[in-house]
Amino acid sequence: MDLRKVDSLASIAEAEDLDFSRLLDRPRLKIERKRSFDERSVGELTVSGNLRQVDSYDSMYSLGTMRSVLDTPGSSAPNPFDPHPMVAEAWEALRRTIVFFRGQPVGTIAAYDHASEEVLNYDQVFVRDFFPSALAFLMNGEPEIVKNFLVKTLHLQGWEKRIDRFKLGEGVMPASFKVKHDPTRQTDNLIADFGESAIGRVAPIDSGFWWIILLRAYTKSTGDLALADSAECQKGMRLILALCLSEGFDTFPTLLCTDGCSMIDRRMGIYGYPIEIQALFFMALRCALTMLKQDTEGKEFIDRIVKRLHALSYHIRNYFWLDFQQLNVIYRYKTEEYSHTAVNKFNVIPDSIPDWIFDFMPTRGGYFIGNVSPARMDFRWFSLGNCLAILSSLATPEQSAAIMDLLEARWEELVGEMPLKVAYPALESHEWRIVTGCDPKNTRWSYHNGGTWPVTLWLLTAACIKTGRPQIARRAIDLAENRLSKDSWPEYYDGKLGRYIGKQARKFQTWSIAGYLVAKMMLEDPSHLGMISLEEDKAMMRPPIKRSASWTI
């Protein structure tokens, strides 16, 4: 099947699309230049009369001029740098991955690797994988494919989802979908995967969050308020939020989840409260606030979101944060403490602190560790969670600067010869056997286990621009341009320094291509950052939660 173009002579019943077909034809609306929603305090949200006004940036984050629909991007910057020859090549490679449904572009496949004998599910459109592709198209003035993708995945969310006779929650978004073309009947069908075909049979927790964040990016980029304002999108957001805001037995505001439910989609010991999911959760909640209607149903969710954001930001900023000073505190922990005066709240045994962290932690710098739960602190560095913490302002300005300081101080360990380690350090020997279940793909310094993922280049670049460190992004992009094209845009690299193409890495991996394009366009025109960056909320710096004596140092 030629995934680049599918004949549009489909005869699928119109009822399948419900009212979504009308959404694609709605006109764009102009955004009035008002005070940024992101700059307002969450404390103001419950009394605000217009919660649907999309935030605008009056400084470097203001909307840039829409780009023309060309094979290579134009520039709205006054003095753009000369485009690298890789840019045109990357756009050509990205366009080869476009999937059409009934003649309309609806996404990009995960990889376009002709040499690979095993297709597996790399010929599908993944929600998380499409995100950097969507940003690239939005930055290049091509929003149609993004709008179609948002509508189609919303339609799939409404499907009944069963795995081994067990019904999943209504709000679960698919991990991926595939367009199947019937050449005889000239029809197209969508086949969605909600985890029933995934390795480990784990449903994706992150898909719904990426969908909400992308909806906000689309709305902010285009000024088209109609899509987010539609009854279908409002319901879709509420269903996602209902899943993650549900009350239960958990005493933490963080979101409990299992291994394999996110970008690290295999067993890697991230079960519990992984920083990647918490940062995505936080960012999605803040994005939802800018788009939910102030009606009866929307108001209820807005109130719940505001309360959760206060608690979540307090919890992550205090208990997940690690720097030299806090490491000293943990090193001196006493155990078996009881009552509200306990210093070691989670009963972490100091002997469980890994040896590598003492040499890795610089005097200046810090980061959000991978996981915190009873008797457990996962001290590993995870790039996605830390970059998203900066972009969503989950990290305070001081913490954001410290994360950048750490990157500069530990450049060889976290970046090496190709940006950027997905996690650091790698699990080895007996620990690898226990934590990964002897996973042969996640051997040390490979894939999720300390491997290097070029897609993280766009996240690193966005974080660098927001923190005023564009020179770090430029240095990383220069490294990528030395290798990516020559190596045929691999999915990931192996080795401590990222010197070797991953043993099982797919070539022409779509998000590696798109991640490079997004990084280049953001560095050229920093106003694009406004699509995926949220400014600090001052109210969260003064959360209505009194800090107990147990964390007074």
XYZ file of C-alpha atoms in Angstrom:
553
model
C 0.000 0.000 0.000
C 1.268 3.443 -0.904
C 0.842 5.371 2.323
C 1.718 8.643 0.703
C -1.570 8.837 -1.122
C -4.762 6.876 -0.752
C -7.549 7.109 -3.287
C -10.450 9.153 -1.966
C -13.255 7.092 -3.553
C -14.209 5.788 -0.121
C -17.733 4.638 0.575
C -17.592 4.539 4.357
C -20.898 5.565 5.887
C -21.034 9.270 6.656
C -22.441 8.419 10.065
C -19.027 7.145 11.087
C -17.693 10.668 11.246
C -20.680 11.993 13.208
C -20.429 15.792 13.002
C -16.669 15.887 12.587
C -16.753 16.469 8.833
C -18.294 19.879 9.438
C -15.458 20.835 11.747
C -12.927 20.656 8.946
C -14.769 23.343 6.994
C -15.284 25.811 9.805
C -13.681 29.209 9.178
C -10.790 30.490 11.199
C -11.453 33.187 13.731
C -9.214 36.122 14.502
C -7.658 36.213 17.951
C -7.966 39.523 19.725
C -4.752 40.732 21.285
C -5.577 40.516 24.955
C -3.663 39.807 28.107
C -2.045 36.413 27.882
C -4.030 33.644 29.507
C -0.750 32.014 30.405
C 0.318 35.170 32.250
C -2.769 35.114 34.437
C -2.890 33.396 37.786
C -4.817 30.157 38.146
C -6.421 31.880 41.108
C -8.211 34.160 38.660
C -9.624 31.336 36.564
C -12.709 30.572 38.611
C -13.901 34.176 38.414
C -12.907 34.828 34.815
C -15.694 35.288 32.333
C -13.849 34.124 29.229
C -11.820 30.979 29.703
C -11.770 30.159 26.013
C -9.636 33.108 24.960
C -6.416 31.609 23.617
C -3.330 33.084 25.202
C -1.164 35.453 23.253
C 2.394 36.566 23.756
C 3.317 40.208 23.388
C 7.062 39.688 23.365
C 9.189 37.166 21.505
C 6.386 34.614 21.754
C 3.904 36.557 19.599
C 2.459 34.770 16.604
C 4.730 34.939 13.613
C 3.664 35.545 10.045
C 1.999 32.479 8.546
C 4.350 30.646 6.252
C 3.461 29.771 2.718
C 2.802 26.168 1.748
C 6.114 25.263 0.163
C 8.326 22.224 0.126
C 10.823 24.100 2.273
C 9.993 26.679 4.910
C 10.219 30.374 4.318
C 11.387 32.732 7.017
C 9.634 35.565 8.807
C 12.813 36.449 10.670
C 14.429 39.767 9.597
C 17.888 38.211 9.187
C 17.464 34.479 8.785
C 20.603 32.368 8.638
C 21.312 30.446 5.478
C 19.339 27.205 5.431
C 21.384 24.054 5.857
C 21.185 21.639 2.890
C 19.672 19.095 5.293
C 16.534 21.211 5.678
C 15.239 20.605 2.154
C 16.178 16.946 2.415
C 14.333 16.653 5.721
C 11.173 18.207 4.294
C 11.249 15.817 1.360
C 11.684 12.863 3.718
C 8.901 14.094 6.000
C 6.424 14.460 3.121
C 7.061 10.863 2.087
C 5.594 9.730 5.394
C 2.228 11.507 5.034
C -0.819 9.254 5.309
C -4.035 10.081 3.446
C -7.581 9.092 4.383
C -10.236 9.746 1.740
C -7.859 12.088 -0.020
C -7.074 14.161 3.056
C -3.743 14.098 4.949
C -4.313 12.760 8.475
C -0.836 12.124 9.872
C 2.618 10.686 9.284
C 3.778 7.103 9.706
C 6.373 6.335 12.368
C 9.168 5.377 9.944
C 9.757 5.084 6.212
C 12.483 2.461 6.299
C 12.677 0.608 2.986
C 15.537 -1.592 4.167
C 13.722 -3.036 7.157
C 12.149 -6.425 6.597
C 9.940 -6.182 9.693
C 7.365 -3.430 9.393
C 5.775 -4.167 12.780
C 3.750 -1.063 13.658
C 6.121 1.514 12.188
C 3.694 1.997 9.275
C 1.092 3.442 11.655
C 0.349 6.996 12.752
C 1.261 7.323 16.439
C -0.200 10.149 18.498
C 3.058 10.877 20.351
C 5.209 10.418 17.227
C 3.090 12.764 15.141
C 3.486 15.650 17.603
C 6.828 16.982 16.240
C 5.553 16.432 12.685
C 2.484 18.496 13.556
C 4.635 21.308 14.935
C 6.727 21.293 11.760
C 3.637 21.616 9.567
C 2.155 24.342 11.774
C 5.402 26.318 11.728
C 5.472 25.991 7.933
C 1.919 27.302 7.550
C 0.311 23.928 6.754
C -2.331 23.388 9.448
C -4.726 21.182 7.437
C -2.991 17.893 8.268
C -2.916 18.807 11.961
C -6.609 19.667 12.010
C -7.511 16.437 10.227
C -5.385 14.442 12.660
C -7.030 16.038 15.694
C -10.500 15.309 14.322
C -9.759 11.700 13.313
C -8.169 10.760 16.629
C -11.095 12.369 18.423
C -13.407 10.153 16.377
C -11.360 7.095 17.368
C -11.596 8.053 21.039
C -15.330 7.407 20.799
C -14.836 3.769 19.790
C -15.517 1.041 22.317
C -12.166 -0.192 23.557
C -11.772 -3.751 24.809
C -8.651 -5.757 25.624
C -9.197 -9.412 26.539
C -12.861 -8.757 27.333
C -11.974 -5.813 29.578
C -13.392 -2.408 28.649
C -11.093 0.610 28.821
C -12.162 4.058 29.970
C -14.091 6.290 27.580
C -11.408 8.948 27.480
C -8.518 6.715 26.355
C -6.954 7.985 23.137
C -5.414 5.470 20.716
C -1.688 4.845 20.764
C -1.787 4.708 16.962
C -3.982 4.134 13.942
C -3.556 2.800 10.435
C -5.356 3.547 7.167
C -6.275 0.349 5.354
C -7.213 0.784 1.705
C -9.422 -1.733 -0.096
C -8.472 -1.430 -3.790
C -11.441 -3.543 -4.900
C -14.140 -1.551 -3.154
C -12.119 1.661 -3.293
C -12.736 2.305 0.384
C -10.584 3.414 3.324
C -10.857 2.081 6.849
C -9.221 3.228 10.063
C -7.733 0.587 12.353
C -6.875 1.873 15.819
C -4.609 0.363 18.492
C -5.461 1.210 22.100
C -2.845 -1.123 23.524
C -4.365 -4.438 22.494
C -1.593 -4.959 19.931
C 1.214 -3.188 21.770
C 4.256 -4.939 23.215
C 3.235 -5.689 26.797
C -0.428 -4.852 26.046
C -0.248 -1.488 27.830
C -2.649 1.324 26.977
C -1.014 4.730 26.366
C -1.461 7.246 29.170
C 0.354 9.978 27.264
C -1.720 10.030 24.041
C -4.545 12.055 25.560
C -2.101 14.575 27.008
C -0.270 15.015 23.702
C -3.661 15.485 21.991
C -4.698 18.317 24.329
C -1.302 20.030 24.021
C -1.453 19.746 20.218
C -4.992 21.164 20.134
C -3.748 24.228 21.985
C -0.713 24.518 19.663
C -2.975 24.311 16.601
C -5.368 26.916 17.998
C -2.571 29.262 18.980
C -0.796 28.908 15.647
C -3.836 29.358 13.394
C -6.258 31.460 15.399
C -8.944 28.886 14.574
C -11.011 28.812 17.767
C -13.863 26.850 16.189
C -12.260 23.415 16.530
C -11.402 23.644 20.229
C -14.737 25.360 20.842
C -16.778 22.584 19.236
C -18.941 20.307 21.357
C -16.946 17.281 20.189
C -13.563 18.667 21.269
C -14.952 19.954 24.549
C -16.320 16.488 25.292
C -13.065 14.825 24.224
C -11.066 16.999 26.618
C -13.484 16.348 29.463
C -13.272 12.579 28.914
C -9.465 12.675 29.061
C -9.534 14.849 32.168
C -12.138 12.637 33.849
C -9.723 9.697 33.621
C -6.735 11.450 35.144
C -8.576 13.601 37.707
C -10.618 10.771 39.163
C -10.434 10.366 42.924
C -9.198 7.156 44.478
C -6.893 5.800 47.158
C -3.783 7.695 46.108
C -2.462 10.238 48.591
C -0.260 11.997 45.999
C -1.418 14.549 43.377
C 0.853 12.846 40.846
C -0.600 10.352 38.368
C -0.046 6.659 39.054
C 0.905 4.683 35.960
C 2.651 1.554 34.838
C 5.693 0.667 32.742
C 5.368 0.951 28.969
C 2.618 3.590 28.973
C 4.604 6.462 27.428
C 7.550 7.237 25.155
C 9.464 4.588 27.107
C 7.062 1.906 25.951
C 8.799 -1.172 27.348
C 9.618 -2.345 30.844
C 12.227 0.060 32.204
C 11.329 0.427 35.871
C 9.382 3.677 35.423
C 6.225 2.323 37.075
C 4.804 4.542 39.779
C 5.019 8.282 39.141
C 7.470 8.819 36.247
C 8.499 12.437 35.681
C 7.640 12.255 31.965
C 3.972 11.553 32.691
C 3.793 14.095 35.522
C 5.212 16.863 33.311
C 2.861 15.916 30.458
C -0.057 15.766 32.904
C 0.781 19.216 34.259
C 1.176 20.713 30.784
C -2.067 19.184 29.505
C -3.978 20.530 32.514
C -2.681 24.039 31.878
C -3.473 23.807 28.163
C -6.996 22.554 28.904
C -7.630 25.643 31.032
C -7.146 27.858 27.988
C -9.724 25.929 25.958
C -12.465 24.642 28.271
C -15.758 26.491 28.130
C -17.133 28.223 31.193
C -20.365 26.228 31.049
C -21.745 23.905 33.707
C -19.581 20.912 32.779
C -16.525 22.948 31.924
C -16.665 24.968 35.143
C -16.576 21.785 37.222
C -13.414 20.592 35.469
C -11.818 24.028 35.676
C -12.222 24.074 39.445
C -10.758 20.579 39.735
C -7.833 21.464 37.462
C -6.952 24.597 39.430
C -6.833 22.661 42.696
C -4.798 19.849 41.143
C -2.284 22.233 39.588
C -1.531 23.839 42.952
C -0.957 20.470 44.614
C 0.913 18.939 41.672
C 3.344 21.833 41.229
C 4.085 21.864 44.973
C 4.677 18.103 45.068
C 6.954 17.917 42.005
C 8.966 21.039 42.806
C 9.682 19.861 46.327
C 9.900 16.074 46.248
C 11.211 15.373 42.719
C 13.838 18.103 42.689
C 17.475 17.139 43.238
C 20.531 19.359 43.464
C 23.756 19.229 45.443
C 22.150 20.578 48.615
C 19.163 18.218 48.504
C 21.423 15.235 47.788
C 23.261 16.032 51.003
C 19.967 16.055 52.878
C 18.912 12.658 51.474
C 22.375 11.247 52.209
C 21.793 11.998 55.906
C 18.225 10.674 56.082
C 17.037 8.775 59.119
C 14.536 5.993 58.477
C 11.418 4.579 60.138
C 10.166 8.073 60.948
C 6.525 8.545 61.806
C 4.039 11.469 61.991
C 3.884 14.818 60.224
C 7.266 15.866 61.577
C 9.136 13.179 59.620
C 11.948 14.514 57.474
C 12.225 11.341 55.385
C 8.585 11.317 54.304
C 8.847 8.420 51.871
C 11.127 6.280 54.066
C 13.932 6.240 51.522
C 16.931 4.196 52.705
C 20.124 6.253 52.200
C 22.024 3.079 51.259
C 19.797 2.856 48.164
C 21.388 6.007 46.710
C 23.411 4.821 43.679
C 27.140 5.517 43.665
C 27.097 7.250 40.267
C 24.964 10.160 41.467
C 27.666 11.525 43.795
C 30.096 12.092 40.921
C 27.393 13.095 38.444
C 25.822 15.865 40.542
C 27.685 19.152 39.962
C 27.920 21.801 42.660
C 25.848 24.072 40.459
C 22.819 22.620 38.690
C 19.969 20.222 39.324
C 17.105 18.263 37.759
C 13.842 16.459 38.401
C 14.568 12.817 39.176
C 12.759 10.021 37.398
C 10.398 8.806 40.115
C 9.407 9.199 43.757
C 7.262 6.728 45.677
C 7.329 4.901 49.039
C 10.865 3.709 49.840
C 11.993 4.564 46.329
C 13.731 7.402 44.537
C 14.745 6.815 40.929
C 17.711 9.153 40.531
C 17.971 8.705 36.756
C 17.837 11.720 34.457
C 15.012 11.651 31.878
C 15.274 14.248 29.125
C 11.609 14.438 28.105
C 10.332 15.060 31.636
C 12.900 17.760 32.387
C 12.442 19.596 29.083
C 8.650 19.508 29.421
C 8.947 20.787 32.991
C 10.710 23.849 31.598
C 8.258 24.385 28.723
C 5.185 24.050 30.938
C 6.697 26.140 33.751
C 6.346 23.212 36.115
C 9.966 24.079 36.885
C 10.465 27.432 38.568
C 12.753 29.909 36.753
C 15.527 28.954 39.178
C 14.989 25.248 38.576
C 14.880 25.772 34.796
C 18.216 27.584 34.930
C 19.662 24.797 37.079
C 18.573 22.134 34.560
C 20.421 24.070 31.854
C 23.462 24.397 34.131
C 23.447 20.630 34.608
C 23.282 20.068 30.847
C 26.304 22.270 30.300
C 28.226 20.742 33.201
C 27.463 17.170 32.114
C 27.425 17.668 28.358
C 29.509 14.599 27.558
C 27.260 12.310 29.619
C 23.885 13.691 28.492
C 24.672 14.808 24.925
C 28.016 13.400 23.821
C 28.281 13.197 20.037
C 24.524 13.239 19.296
C 21.653 14.917 21.170
C 20.118 13.733 23.511
C 20.131 10.865 26.021
C 16.569 9.727 26.682
C 17.700 8.529 30.118
C 20.934 8.522 32.091
C 22.656 6.371 33.179
C 22.057 2.967 31.640
C 21.043 -0.041 33.699
C 23.660 -2.792 33.603
C 24.352 -6.370 34.710
C 22.079 -7.765 37.426
C 20.079 -4.545 37.736
C 19.336 -4.634 33.995
C 18.079 -8.206 34.265
C 15.741 -7.403 37.130
C 14.397 -4.050 35.952
C 13.997 -4.747 32.220
C 13.215 -8.443 32.424
C 16.371 -9.199 30.373
C 14.993 -7.126 27.474
C 17.483 -7.691 24.600
C 16.488 -4.425 22.896
C 17.150 -2.386 26.016
C 20.725 -3.505 26.578
C 23.000 -0.920 28.197
C 23.342 2.381 26.327
C 20.739 1.334 23.763
C 17.128 2.225 22.961
C 15.384 3.384 26.177
C 18.245 2.221 28.394
C 20.599 5.166 28.022
C 20.145 5.419 24.253
C 20.346 8.695 22.345
C 17.180 9.919 20.607
C 17.483 12.660 17.943
C 13.780 13.539 18.363
C 14.634 15.159 21.706
C 16.489 17.864 19.753
C 13.306 19.929 19.381
C 12.542 19.687 23.104
C 16.076 20.691 24.016
C 15.959 23.622 21.587
C 12.620 24.851 22.946
C 13.895 24.625 26.529
C 17.101 26.467 25.586
C 15.196 29.307 23.919
C 12.822 29.688 26.835
C 15.670 29.846 29.345
C 17.674 32.278 27.220
C 20.385 29.750 26.297
C 20.059 29.464 22.493
C 23.792 28.812 22.186
C 23.264 25.390 23.787
C 20.661 24.543 21.146
C 22.936 25.722 18.352
C 25.740 23.504 19.638
C 23.390 20.503 19.763
C 21.989 21.157 16.278
C 25.512 21.393 14.876
C 26.239 17.938 16.281
C 23.066 16.516 14.739
C 23.840 18.008 11.334
C 27.159 16.170 11.276
C 25.481 12.779 11.401
C 21.700 12.599 10.966
C 21.472 12.826 7.189
C 24.542 10.666 6.561
C 23.110 8.005 8.853
C 19.687 8.130 7.116
C 17.801 9.696 10.053
C 17.909 6.766 12.507
C 15.458 6.284 15.339
C 18.148 6.202 18.027
C 21.887 5.820 18.628
C 23.789 3.448 20.926
C 26.816 3.872 23.152
C 27.791 6.181 26.009
C 28.451 9.030 23.586
C 25.800 8.132 21.020
C 28.398 7.210 18.398
C 26.730 4.125 16.910
C 23.464 3.755 15.039
C 21.077 1.725 17.199
C 21.201 -2.023 16.636
C 17.495 -2.219 15.847
C 16.928 1.449 14.997
C 14.703 2.165 12.007
C 16.107 4.426 9.301
C 14.156 7.480 8.129
C 12.419 7.651 11.483
C 9.781 10.355 11.080
C 10.100 12.041 14.438
C 13.880 12.226 14.076
C 13.313 14.123 10.830
C 10.549 16.329 12.237
C 12.433 16.990 15.466
C 15.334 18.420 13.484
C 13.051 20.635 11.384
C 11.220 21.985 14.432
C 14.501 22.745 16.181
C 15.812 24.614 13.128
C 12.630 26.646 12.659
C 12.370 27.565 16.334
C 15.968 28.703 16.488
C 15.426 30.770 13.332
C 12.134 32.249 14.552
C 11.745 32.019 18.355
C 8.141 33.262 18.144
C 7.203 29.666 17.259
C 7.948 28.782 20.869
C 4.580 30.265 21.811
C 2.805 27.209 20.409
C 4.223 24.883 23.038
C 5.494 27.094 25.849
C 3.515 28.199 28.888
C 4.628 31.117 31.002
C 5.036 30.879 34.759
C 1.923 31.167 36.890
C 2.734 33.394 39.847
C 0.063 31.804 42.050
C 1.880 28.482 41.918
C 4.886 30.105 43.536
C 2.665 30.717 46.547
C 0.598 27.514 46.723
C -2.185 27.459 49.324
C -0.466 24.488 51.013
C 1.592 25.101 54.084
C 4.954 23.451 53.859
C 5.348 21.109 56.802
C 8.283 21.263 59.175
C 9.498 17.987 57.729
C 10.926 19.775 54.698
C 12.440 22.710 56.549
C 16.168 22.585 56.078
